[in-house]
Tab-separated table of C-alpha atoms in Angstrom:
chain	number	residue	atom	x	y	z
G	1	UNK	CA	14.917	21.966	40.038
G	2	UNK	CA	12.911	25.144	39.421
G	3	UNK	CA	13.175	24.615	35.650
G	4	UNK	CA	11.962	21.003	35.919
G	5	UNK	CA	8.953	22.032	37.980
G	6	UNK	CA	8.061	24.711	35.455
G	7	UNK	CA	8.262	22.218	32.582
G	8	UNK	CA	5.933	19.801	34.407
G	9	UNK	CA	3.500	22.625	35.148
G	10	UNK	CA	3.571	23.758	31.505
G	11	UNK	CA	2.775	20.239	30.267
G	12	UNK	CA	0.006	19.818	32.849
G	13	UNK	CA	-1.456	23.240	31.984
G	14	UNK	CA	-1.536	22.421	28.266
G	15	UNK	CA	-3.174	19.086	29.019
G	16	UNK	CA	-0.439	17.135	27.221
G	17	UNK	CA	0.205	13.675	28.610
G	18	UNK	CA	1.545	10.306	27.518
G	19	UNK	CA	-1.073	7.552	27.289
G	20	UNK	CA	-0.650	3.840	26.705
G	21	UNK	CA	-2.775	2.053	24.122
G	22	UNK	CA	-3.348	-1.425	22.753
G	23	UNK	CA	-4.870	-1.539	19.300
G	24	UNK	CA	-5.500	-3.201	15.948
G	25	UNK	CA	-4.032	-1.436	12.915
G	26	UNK	CA	-6.693	-0.549	10.344
G	27	UNK	CA	-5.139	1.741	7.774
G	28	UNK	CA	-1.943	3.697	7.138
G	29	UNK	CA	-1.790	6.907	5.121
G	30	UNK	CA	1.256	8.915	4.085
G	31	UNK	CA	1.252	12.297	5.826
G	32	UNK	CA	4.501	13.804	4.562
G	33	UNK	CA	8.072	12.748	3.787
G	34	UNK	CA	8.863	12.199	7.454
G	35	UNK	CA	5.742	10.635	8.942
G	36	UNK	CA	2.583	8.600	8.366
G	37	UNK	CA	-0.874	8.650	9.904
G	38	UNK	CA	-2.215	5.321	11.132
G	39	UNK	CA	-5.821	4.573	12.026
G	40	UNK	CA	-6.037	2.170	14.962
G	41	UNK	CA	-8.994	0.593	16.744
G	42	UNK	CA	-7.851	0.804	20.348
G	43	UNK	CA	-9.058	-1.192	23.309
G	44	UNK	CA	-9.284	1.935	25.431
G	45	UNK	CA	-10.902	4.549	23.172
G	46	UNK	CA	-12.176	2.883	20.006
G	47	UNK	CA	-10.950	4.234	16.695
G	48	UNK	CA	-8.199	6.850	16.868
G	49	UNK	CA	-5.630	8.368	14.528
G	50	UNK	CA	-1.934	8.533	15.377
G	51	UNK	CA	1.212	9.961	13.823
G	52	UNK	CA	4.428	7.940	13.600
G	53	UNK	CA	7.827	8.772	12.069
G	54	UNK	CA	9.136	7.000	8.971
G	55	UNK	CA	12.683	6.599	10.265
G	56	UNK	CA	13.528	2.925	10.730
G	57	UNK	CA	16.953	2.965	12.338
G	58	UNK	CA	17.898	0.169	14.693
G	59	UNK	CA	17.600	2.506	17.668
G	60	UNK	CA	14.236	3.960	16.637
G	61	UNK	CA	11.488	3.502	19.246
G	62	UNK	CA	8.815	3.412	16.524
G	63	UNK	CA	9.279	1.316	13.380
G	64	UNK	CA	6.850	1.554	10.461
G	65	UNK	CA	6.955	-2.229	9.957
G	66	UNK	CA	4.885	-2.549	13.141
G	67	UNK	CA	1.863	-0.945	11.467
G	68	UNK	CA	0.900	-3.609	8.949
G	69	UNK	CA	-2.788	-4.462	8.290
G	70	UNK	CA	-4.405	-6.031	11.394
G	71	UNK	CA	-1.210	-5.911	13.451
G	72	UNK	CA	-1.923	-5.933	17.187
G	73	UNK	CA	0.301	-3.306	18.781
G	74	UNK	CA	1.081	-1.732	22.129
G	75	UNK	CA	2.256	1.862	22.063
G	76	UNK	CA	2.585	5.109	23.949
G	77	UNK	CA	1.230	8.274	22.371
G	78	UNK	CA	1.226	11.949	23.247
G	79	UNK	CA	-2.336	12.973	24.058
G	80	UNK	CA	-3.130	16.591	23.205
G	81	UNK	CA	-6.532	18.177	23.982
G	82	UNK	CA	-8.418	19.480	20.947
G	83	UNK	CA	-6.220	17.400	18.624
G	84	UNK	CA	-7.449	14.489	16.512
G	85	UNK	CA	-4.017	12.996	15.795
G	86	UNK	CA	-1.635	11.887	18.545
G	87	UNK	CA	2.128	11.419	17.965
G	88	UNK	CA	3.417	7.947	18.893
G	89	UNK	CA	6.551	7.872	21.062
G	90	UNK	CA	7.146	4.149	21.512
G	91	UNK	CA	5.579	1.037	19.978
G	92	UNK	CA	5.949	-2.738	19.963
G	93	UNK	CA	3.954	-5.754	18.841
G	94	UNK	CA	1.458	-7.130	21.329
G	95	UNK	CA	1.132	-10.321	19.277
G	96	UNK	CA	3.841	-11.587	16.920
G	97	UNK	CA	2.382	-13.139	13.768
G	98	UNK	CA	3.637	-16.571	12.756
G	99	UNK	CA	2.011	-16.949	9.334
G	100	UNK	CA	-0.351	-14.085	8.458
G	101	UNK	CA	2.123	-11.681	6.758
G	102	UNK	CA	3.888	-14.517	4.911
G	103	UNK	CA	0.927	-16.456	3.534
G	104	UNK	CA	-0.429	-14.712	0.381
G	105	UNK	CA	-3.981	-15.909	1.064
G	106	UNK	CA	-3.981	-14.796	4.694
G	107	UNK	CA	-2.339	-11.471	3.890
G	108	UNK	CA	-4.999	-10.823	1.224
G	109	UNK	CA	-7.702	-11.475	3.828
G	110	UNK	CA	-5.913	-9.163	6.277
G	111	UNK	CA	-5.646	-6.390	3.691
G	112	UNK	CA	-9.328	-6.670	2.791
G	113	UNK	CA	-10.578	-6.839	6.395
G	114	UNK	CA	-8.394	-3.966	7.571
G	115	UNK	CA	-9.796	-1.759	4.793
G	116	UNK	CA	-13.330	-2.924	5.550
G	117	UNK	CA	-12.916	-2.140	9.262
G	118	UNK	CA	-11.409	1.240	8.432
G	119	UNK	CA	-14.612	2.128	6.558
G	120	UNK	CA	-17.054	0.448	8.943
G	121	UNK	CA	-15.749	1.346	12.420
G	122	UNK	CA	-16.485	5.018	12.992
G	123	UNK	CA	-17.026	5.163	16.713
G	124	UNK	CA	-14.686	6.707	19.216
G	125	UNK	CA	-15.114	5.305	22.686
G	126	UNK	CA	-14.384	2.151	24.592
G	127	UNK	CA	-15.800	-1.064	23.140
G	128	UNK	CA	-13.875	-3.906	24.740
G	129	UNK	CA	-16.167	-6.659	23.502
G	130	UNK	CA	-15.599	-5.600	19.883
G	131	UNK	CA	-11.874	-5.276	20.484
G	132	UNK	CA	-11.801	-8.776	22.004
G	133	UNK	CA	-13.626	-10.144	18.959
G	134	UNK	CA	-11.148	-8.512	16.576
G	135	UNK	CA	-8.044	-9.740	18.384
G	136	UNK	CA	-9.429	-13.255	18.858
G	137	UNK	CA	-10.323	-13.504	15.161
G	138	UNK	CA	-6.961	-12.183	13.976
G	139	UNK	CA	-5.018	-14.565	16.215
G	140	UNK	CA	-7.235	-17.469	15.118
G	141	UNK	CA	-6.505	-16.777	11.450
G	142	UNK	CA	-2.784	-16.518	12.132
G	143	UNK	CA	-2.750	-19.859	13.975
G	144	UNK	CA	-4.960	-21.728	11.482
G	145	UNK	CA	-3.049	-24.046	9.170
G	146	UNK	CA	-5.656	-24.899	6.535
G	147	UNK	CA	-9.264	-24.626	5.359
G	148	UNK	CA	-9.795	-20.931	6.112
G	149	UNK	CA	-11.221	-19.872	2.727
G	150	UNK	CA	-14.565	-18.935	4.324
G	151	UNK	CA	-12.956	-16.956	7.154
G	152	UNK	CA	-13.765	-13.481	5.815
G	153	UNK	CA	-17.430	-14.411	5.310
G	154	UNK	CA	-17.809	-15.668	8.869
G	155	UNK	CA	-15.882	-12.693	10.238
G	156	UNK	CA	-18.159	-10.167	8.514
G	157	UNK	CA	-21.375	-11.924	9.509
G	158	UNK	CA	-20.297	-12.173	13.164
G	159	UNK	CA	-19.067	-8.575	13.154
G	160	UNK	CA	-22.588	-7.364	12.380
G	161	UNK	CA	-23.649	-8.358	15.901
G	162	UNK	CA	-21.167	-5.895	17.446
G	163	UNK	CA	-22.357	-3.115	15.136
G	164	UNK	CA	-26.021	-3.668	15.968
G	165	UNK	CA	-26.755	-5.009	12.472
G	166	UNK	CA	-27.142	-8.733	13.153
G	167	UNK	CA	-30.011	-10.170	11.060
G	168	UNK	CA	-33.016	-11.736	12.735
G	169	UNK	CA	-32.810	-15.428	11.824
G	170	UNK	CA	-35.314	-16.737	14.372
G	171	UNK	CA	-38.204	-16.835	11.905
G	172	UNK	CA	-36.372	-18.538	9.036
G	173	UNK	CA	-38.275	-21.223	7.144
G	174	UNK	CA	-37.460	-22.962	3.887
G	175	UNK	CA	-38.848	-20.856	1.030
G	176	UNK	CA	-38.477	-17.491	2.817
G	177	UNK	CA	-37.093	-14.331	1.267
G	178	UNK	CA	-34.486	-12.229	3.059
G	179	UNK	CA	-35.365	-8.563	3.484
G	180	UNK	CA	-32.015	-6.746	3.245
G	181	UNK	CA	-33.457	-3.426	4.374
G	182	UNK	CA	-35.138	-4.730	7.531
G	183	UNK	CA	-32.629	-7.536	8.198
G	184	UNK	CA	-35.122	-10.351	8.558
G	185	UNK	CA	-36.663	-13.312	6.737
G	186	UNK	CA	-40.142	-12.833	5.297
G	187	UNK	CA	-42.615	-15.130	3.572
G	188	UNK	CA	-43.491	-12.732	0.723
G	189	UNK	CA	-41.482	-10.447	-1.560
G	190	UNK	CA	-40.863	-7.010	0.030
G	191	UNK	CA	-42.311	-4.166	-2.025
G	192	UNK	CA	-39.146	-2.042	-1.754
G	193	UNK	CA	-37.204	-4.550	-3.899
G	194	UNK	CA	-34.157	-4.855	-1.622
G	195	UNK	CA	-34.314	-8.541	-0.858
G	196	UNK	CA	-32.792	-11.938	-1.661
G	197	UNK	CA	-34.830	-14.629	-3.341
G	198	UNK	CA	-35.447	-17.966	-1.647
G	199	UNK	CA	-32.267	-19.687	-2.841
G	200	UNK	CA	-29.999	-16.813	-1.832
G	201	UNK	CA	-31.836	-16.422	1.475
G	202	UNK	CA	-30.997	-20.017	2.337
G	203	UNK	CA	-27.300	-19.156	1.883
G	204	UNK	CA	-27.632	-16.350	4.432
G	205	UNK	CA	-29.140	-18.770	6.924
G	206	UNK	CA	-26.239	-21.150	6.275
G	207	UNK	CA	-23.683	-18.382	6.804
G	208	UNK	CA	-25.273	-17.485	10.120
G	209	UNK	CA	-24.703	-21.035	11.330
G	210	UNK	CA	-20.993	-21.021	10.477
G	211	UNK	CA	-18.204	-20.331	12.940
G	212	UNK	CA	-14.439	-20.554	12.630
G	213	UNK	CA	-14.339	-24.145	13.834
G	214	UNK	CA	-17.098	-25.460	11.540
G	215	UNK	CA	-16.794	-23.259	8.431
G	216	UNK	CA	-14.662	-25.856	6.599
G	217	UNK	CA	-17.658	-28.201	6.642
G	218	UNK	CA	-19.578	-25.850	4.313
G	219	UNK	CA	-18.223	-26.368	0.808
G	220	UNK	CA	-18.335	-23.380	-1.551
G	221	UNK	CA	-16.942	-22.770	-5.012
G	222	UNK	CA	-15.258	-19.491	-5.945
G	223	UNK	CA	-18.355	-18.077	-7.670
G	224	UNK	CA	-20.654	-18.886	-4.745
G	225	UNK	CA	-18.196	-17.531	-2.179
G	226	UNK	CA	-17.698	-14.278	-4.077
G	227	UNK	CA	-21.432	-13.868	-4.534
G	228	UNK	CA	-21.988	-14.314	-0.790
G	229	UNK	CA	-19.341	-11.679	-0.163
G	230	UNK	CA	-21.054	-9.229	-2.529
G	231	UNK	CA	-24.373	-9.787	-0.742
G	232	UNK	CA	-22.763	-9.166	2.666
G	233	UNK	CA	-21.120	-5.962	1.427
G	234	UNK	CA	-24.413	-4.769	-0.057
G	235	UNK	CA	-26.059	-5.422	3.304
G	236	UNK	CA	-23.461	-3.270	5.062
G	237	UNK	CA	-23.837	-0.509	2.438
G	238	UNK	CA	-27.545	-0.351	3.173
G	239	UNK	CA	-27.027	-0.021	6.919
G	240	UNK	CA	-23.834	2.022	7.236
G	241	UNK	CA	-23.819	5.632	5.965
G	242	UNK	CA	-21.127	6.626	3.454
G	243	UNK	CA	-19.776	3.100	3.175
G	244	UNK	CA	-17.402	3.319	0.204
G	245	UNK	CA	-16.114	0.680	-2.183
G	246	UNK	CA	-13.373	-1.646	-0.923
G	247	UNK	CA	-10.291	-1.269	-3.132
G	248	UNK	CA	-8.739	-4.592	-2.064
G	249	UNK	CA	-11.872	-6.589	-2.906
G	250	UNK	CA	-10.661	-7.545	-6.396
G	251	UNK	CA	-7.497	-9.179	-5.011
G	252	UNK	CA	-9.514	-11.229	-2.545
G	253	UNK	CA	-11.889	-12.401	-5.259
G	254	UNK	CA	-9.025	-13.570	-7.433
G	255	UNK	CA	-7.516	-15.685	-4.660
G	256	UNK	CA	-10.743	-17.140	-3.283
């Protein structure tokens, strides 16, 4: 009994405790031969990094297959003060995918978006509205049976609202330019040169009107879709510091 009390006191003194999390998997990186580091956007604390073992025995409480791009997981991790990486003790899927990992088009979208989110979401701290948007979008894509080729465009445009980057579309008129730097439509060419001409600006206005339920009504060819994606990524690069190239972008462009 005395030994047990001392162990509890030692753990409490060190500040170590087990915490439960729900999160969306963003990116997995090999740490060493026995473990990986996974970046997760959690409902409780925003983006965090966790350590999980690579063993995949039947009795293992943590299996690496759980940490696929955009997987929604529930897990228990060992919180340690002054540490930036928390070891995971137990994990399970919060939502079991039906189609996303098995459909090559959906899995390409998942790979691209998980890498994008890994580079775009920097904040640590609770953001339940953003987490709700992520989980709703992921589940919607998994459940959708057809006509989702514009999904990633709509997802990125809607995401900008949660990051405080949503463009001002209230003053749009036919023939306007879109000022990429100031995120608004203007009637004359901006002097700084970071803008879209009138034809491209109309595409931005169209994208802002899309949602998951109506996006199939907006017909796009591969070239137009990829160009819209490049414009959106350029917009994010202008407004997010140190926003690096997306390695999985080429795969997405080939499929869509």
